[in-house]
Amino acid sequence: MTRRNETRCPSAGWLFSSSAAALARALAIRLLPTLGLVLAAISAPACTPDRIEEDLELPDSPMMPTVPGEKKCSNDRDCGAGRRCIDSVCIADYGDCMTDDDCQNDTYCACPPEVKSSGCACIPWGRKPRGNQDDLCKGQAFSPGEFKNPVLKCQWPPGGVDNGYANVISTPLVVDLENDGQPEIVFAAGYPGPTHLVAMSGKDCSVKWDTTTGISSCTHIAAGDLDGDGKLEIVGLAPGTTVFDYQGNVKASLTTPSTAGCSVDYPPAIANLDGAGPPEIITGTQVARYSPTPTPHLDIVWTAGGATGGTWGIISIIEDLDGDGKPEVITGNRVFDGITGANKTKPIMNSLGGGYPAIGDFNADGHPDIVLISSGSGQQRVSVIDYFNNQFIMPPTAASNGWGGAPTVADFDGDGRPEFATASSVQYYVYSPDCLASPKPAKCLGRDPGVLWQSATQDSSSGSTGSSVFDFNGDKIAEVVYRDECWLRVYSGVDGKKLFAAPVSSGTDLEMPVIADTDGDGHADIVVSSDNVQGNACTGGVSASELGMPHGPPTQGIKVYKDPMDRWMPSRALWNQHGYHITNINDNGTIPLSEPANWKTFNNYRQNVQGSVAGSTPASDPTGKIVIAPDSGDCVKLWRLAGNVCNRGSAPISANLPVSFYLNDPRTPGNKAICTTRTSLPTAIGACQQVVCEWANPPSGPYDLWLRVNDDGMGNRPYGQCKSGNDLAHLTNAGCSMTPG
């Protein structure tokens, strides 16, 4: 639809040249497809009182599929240059797309048959097939077939450029160190050394602090409030058990246990063993307690002998195995009294090799069971031990291909019963006691006894990396997240089908990806470590490509991935230790005096809290469209910037939604807005409202001008929203260049 607008230069806050404005807008639409809110116009280098015509596709009604007078068509050739055939009507060409986040100017992504040409195209909201509301924002689950490859949300070091200590070969943490509502990602970096302890924002990966320590470059760290002051402490091996404060300063340390490097590791655990507080720190078979008075120090509570770890060390976990209200310490094939250190190993465990444990109730008898991956030389076995009754639920079963990493417990196939997973040097396995039956049930796709399914991997360096699980799409079936030497992969828990992948390299130790909401936006994120220790080990053979994509050069650092459509289910903003299992830590970072039994409530291990938006939490989705800015007099002294905020989600947007204008990309850390305004009224579903922002004494330009909805001017996003990629607008060659009159 063509509308005629007249711009009078002496009173115009936005300046137009018919040719310059049309060209710049066309370039913005075609070359910047990720934009969701577009500014009013683009100024010319000089002011001329020309009458101009603008083709603005603004349907008269939100649900009107066509506008009277629009040209009918059967394909793009019927429409001419700069227009395309959408639903048999010629409209302006708003660019190609893959998802809604690729579309600007209050448009959405439509695909054939609506688009009468190959590929998908951005079309204005209000046109069929979707009308004025995005059904994806209704909180509904989506099928595994709708998974999209994750996109990089942020990374450290910035740009992935090596800063001299970028190798990270341990498990990162997601914790709120200061309890200020802003989670941090904390990790040890710098293999082979010197090692740094780094804390960065979970929102944008900007570094909050970075300190050089004596911490082992492969050590796994833990965090929790050890002294009740509302701030979290960090625990690592440097070289013995060491406590750091929330800013990375050493508070207290011991000389033991000492780790020589990646070949021997004792990932620390934090728990209340005596029910009295403060909590204890468990590293291998040593239990210590931190005290802040009279001066900060660590006391050894007990040290036990006789424990045998896995190939790369001892992973200690904590659980009340016998139901007496007092937790035990499980170090692979040995069990110790949490208070005294007395040996409480059951006879059935004496023949088992050392390895890595996890907890779950596998026989539904109301008692916790131990999953043990025996990982010593010549001892590659998987077992499930009914500790309470001193019997096997799953007898020691050969694990092919050597070694084996810490087990992950979850309901992988949605049958209401837990399974467990482990990674070897060349396979990822999911085991189910059901798959020991003969004949093997149809759901059991694995070749080996007890295996539900398996998938080829590459981890010849340690063969002991861990994994985590999460139900990303809300269909009640867990997905598996695993990273070997070459790839971060997500598998379907039912059958091991690869849902998506990203090239992430590592020399591998005992580390695992973690899943948590790193920025409080209501959607889970994946945090994964990376290093280039293996060099170009992923450029040949079966690991050279994955799901049609090449691997590329080695990667380093910490990478945070998100769903490109922001549809992943909610999760907790917390993952505090290698043996994380939800109930081991409170939301405020304190350690429970008496830990609730995770196996009773969740019956998983190394799986985060599962939120659900299915049918319960519809979300708003702010976008925008072109408007003509109001007159503002002398724009050299005061420039009134304008845009329309629209809501294409499934929930109203409250008043006072912030909208900010920038001279540089607002996603750049530290960038501040040139002006910020707010919506004056609530924005109903499918409705729009205009916002105006006053910018005093603007530079003459030309320059890039940016606008982002739900932005407070400091880069913070105070309100949750359905999608995050379609709320950004960018116009080039903008500027106020008129002469004051």
XYZ file of C-alpha atoms in Angstrom, residues 159-420:
262
model
C 36.248 -13.351 20.380
C 37.835 -16.685 21.299
C 41.290 -15.087 20.920
C 43.975 -16.757 23.039
C 45.088 -14.521 25.903
C 47.910 -16.809 27.039
C 45.846 -18.791 29.521
C 42.688 -19.596 27.564
C 42.790 -23.386 27.981
C 40.026 -24.537 30.333
C 40.021 -28.247 31.086
C 37.724 -28.416 34.121
C 34.015 -28.067 34.903
C 32.753 -24.464 35.115
C 30.347 -23.355 37.837
C 27.253 -21.150 37.663
C 26.749 -19.409 41.016
C 25.641 -16.042 42.380
C 28.760 -15.179 44.357
C 27.387 -12.002 45.935
C 23.714 -13.002 46.098
C 22.840 -9.911 44.079
C 20.650 -11.682 41.548
C 23.372 -11.628 38.863
C 24.866 -15.132 38.376
C 28.556 -15.588 37.661
C 30.361 -18.285 35.719
C 33.468 -19.307 37.671
C 36.269 -21.503 36.352
C 39.961 -22.383 36.486
C 41.929 -21.530 33.340
C 45.466 -21.802 32.102
C 46.524 -25.363 31.315
C 49.357 -26.246 31.746
C 49.900 -23.101 33.851
C 50.098 -20.623 35.411
C 46.495 -21.087 36.425
C 43.950 -18.313 36.806
C 40.711 -18.345 38.744
C 38.176 -16.318 36.760
C 34.663 -15.050 37.502
C 32.638 -13.541 34.671
C 29.106 -12.322 34.146
C 26.657 -15.051 33.215
C 24.895 -12.510 31.040
C 27.608 -11.440 28.601
C 30.843 -13.209 29.695
C 32.453 -9.933 30.750
C 35.154 -10.581 33.351
C 34.381 -9.482 36.916
C 37.719 -10.596 38.329
C 40.696 -12.651 37.239
C 43.412 -13.739 39.648
C 46.542 -15.877 39.276
C 46.588 -18.746 41.765
C 48.448 -21.915 42.529
C 45.330 -23.879 41.762
C 45.725 -27.020 39.684
C 45.032 -26.300 36.020
C 42.766 -29.349 35.800
C 41.144 -29.011 39.171
C 37.419 -28.955 39.502
C 36.131 -26.352 41.875
C 33.087 -26.057 44.111
C 31.275 -23.108 45.662
C 28.952 -22.414 48.560
C 28.436 -20.107 51.522
C 30.773 -21.667 54.089
C 30.466 -19.045 56.850
C 26.889 -17.725 56.545
C 27.865 -14.191 55.526
C 25.699 -14.168 52.396
C 28.696 -14.418 50.065
C 29.877 -17.637 48.468
C 33.311 -19.132 48.903
C 35.129 -21.089 46.201
C 37.027 -24.302 46.943
C 39.817 -25.811 44.854
C 43.179 -27.558 45.140
C 46.116 -25.139 45.218
C 47.895 -27.580 45.690
C 45.949 -28.695 48.768
C 42.365 -27.819 49.750
C 42.080 -24.025 49.461
C 39.207 -21.631 50.162
C 38.874 -18.427 48.123
C 36.483 -15.582 48.841
C 33.889 -14.307 46.378
C 36.515 -12.049 44.767
C 39.147 -14.764 44.290
C 41.337 -13.972 47.312
C 42.763 -16.877 49.353
C 41.102 -17.173 52.768
C 42.574 -20.442 54.059
C 44.401 -23.522 52.764
C 45.821 -26.938 53.614
C 48.798 -28.728 52.135
C 46.768 -31.881 51.434
C 45.427 -33.520 49.413
C 47.855 -32.476 46.726
C 47.297 -33.051 43.047
C 50.189 -33.345 40.649
C 48.153 -32.363 37.639
C 45.457 -33.710 35.403
C 46.410 -37.337 35.992
C 45.277 -37.209 39.648
C 42.312 -35.114 40.646
C 39.951 -34.811 43.593
C 36.936 -32.701 42.623
C 35.764 -31.139 45.905
C 32.265 -31.527 47.309
C 30.587 -29.332 49.933
C 28.016 -30.806 52.329
C 26.900 -30.798 55.964
C 28.053 -34.138 57.336
C 27.245 -33.595 61.015
C 24.009 -31.636 60.608
C 25.331 -28.818 62.759
C 27.090 -26.482 60.354
C 29.318 -25.013 59.126
C 29.494 -27.341 56.135
C 32.375 -29.682 55.442
C 34.636 -29.841 52.384
C 35.279 -33.315 51.000
C 38.276 -33.891 48.699
C 38.983 -37.534 47.999
C 39.026 -39.210 51.401
C 39.813 -36.066 53.380
C 37.142 -34.047 55.180
C 37.932 -30.505 56.321
C 35.943 -27.677 57.881
C 36.398 -23.966 57.285
C 36.176 -21.494 60.170
C 36.443 -17.693 59.859
C 37.495 -17.142 63.483
C 39.740 -16.211 65.176
C 41.459 -16.022 61.810
C 40.238 -17.845 58.703
C 41.519 -21.425 58.726
C 40.800 -25.020 57.740
C 40.755 -27.952 60.155
C 41.000 -31.577 59.048
C 38.024 -33.498 60.478
C 39.100 -36.951 59.295
C 41.102 -38.747 56.652
C 40.361 -42.294 55.556
C 42.459 -44.864 53.773
C 41.765 -47.771 51.514
C 39.745 -45.944 48.851
C 40.444 -46.639 45.211
C 39.565 -43.975 42.694
C 39.061 -44.128 38.989
C 41.692 -43.742 36.331
C 42.060 -40.007 36.945
C 41.395 -39.670 40.659
C 38.612 -39.833 43.263
C 35.216 -38.175 42.855
C 33.566 -38.161 46.291
C 29.794 -37.808 46.638
C 27.544 -37.537 49.691
C 24.328 -39.409 50.512
C 22.507 -40.922 53.481
C 22.599 -44.514 52.281
C 21.204 -46.321 55.305
C 18.421 -43.920 56.315
C 19.816 -43.012 59.740
C 19.713 -39.273 59.024
C 23.496 -39.023 58.768
C 25.158 -38.881 55.353
C 27.906 -41.167 54.123
C 30.851 -40.298 51.886
C 31.047 -42.512 48.786
C 34.433 -42.644 47.064
C 33.854 -45.092 44.264
C 33.965 -48.607 45.699
C 34.224 -47.485 49.345
C 31.703 -45.955 51.738
C 32.701 -44.014 54.882
C 30.777 -42.646 57.847
C 30.410 -38.924 57.237
C 31.075 -37.943 60.870
C 33.844 -40.343 61.905
C 35.343 -41.647 58.681
C 34.691 -45.266 59.719
C 34.538 -47.745 56.854
C 30.914 -48.667 56.052
C 31.541 -50.466 52.755
C 29.150 -53.369 52.192
C 30.691 -56.784 51.438
C 29.182 -56.896 47.967
C 31.337 -53.883 46.994
C 34.688 -55.396 47.998
C 35.247 -57.052 44.635
C 34.544 -53.905 42.633
C 37.296 -51.817 41.131
C 37.662 -48.148 41.934
C 35.697 -45.661 39.902
C 33.153 -42.872 39.831
C 29.752 -42.958 41.608
C 26.283 -41.380 41.407
C 23.010 -41.940 43.288
C 19.474 -42.918 42.241
C 16.644 -45.225 43.275
C 16.639 -47.816 40.490
C 14.366 -50.475 41.970
C 11.746 -48.162 43.520
C 12.213 -49.682 46.982
C 12.500 -46.345 48.791
C 16.259 -46.563 49.309
C 19.112 -44.925 47.402
C 21.277 -47.060 45.126
C 24.857 -46.484 43.968
C 25.790 -46.368 40.300
C 29.472 -47.163 39.970
C 31.591 -46.814 36.832
C 34.676 -48.876 37.681
C 37.385 -47.152 35.700
C 40.729 -48.581 36.773
C 43.043 -50.422 34.442
C 41.419 -53.717 33.453
C 38.383 -52.908 35.599
C 36.012 -51.318 33.120
C 32.668 -52.338 34.601
C 29.311 -50.691 35.297
C 27.289 -51.674 38.361
C 24.168 -50.642 40.249
C 24.379 -51.531 43.951
C 21.433 -51.799 46.317
C 23.462 -50.674 49.322
C 20.639 -51.051 51.861
C 20.074 -54.707 51.010
C 23.692 -55.539 50.075
C 22.845 -56.822 46.589
C 23.238 -55.923 42.919
C 20.449 -54.390 40.867
C 22.789 -54.515 37.906
C 25.762 -56.833 38.416
C 29.193 -55.763 37.176
C 28.821 -55.536 33.427
C 31.657 -55.093 30.973
C 32.009 -51.578 29.583
C 33.633 -51.810 26.202
C 36.361 -49.501 24.910
C 38.062 -48.673 28.163
C 37.869 -46.154 30.993
C 34.517 -44.463 31.652
C 33.413 -41.129 33.069
C 31.295 -40.042 36.023
C 27.724 -41.340 35.607
C 24.689 -39.159 34.943
C 21.298 -40.326 36.239
C 18.010 -39.325 34.609
C 14.838 -40.668 33.061
C 16.271 -40.689 29.559
C 13.404 -42.414 27.774
C 10.384 -40.989 29.605
C 9.224 -44.288 31.115
C 9.143 -42.946 34.675
C 12.226 -44.934 35.773
C 15.837 -43.723 35.935
C 18.616 -44.794 33.604
C 22.275 -43.796 33.762
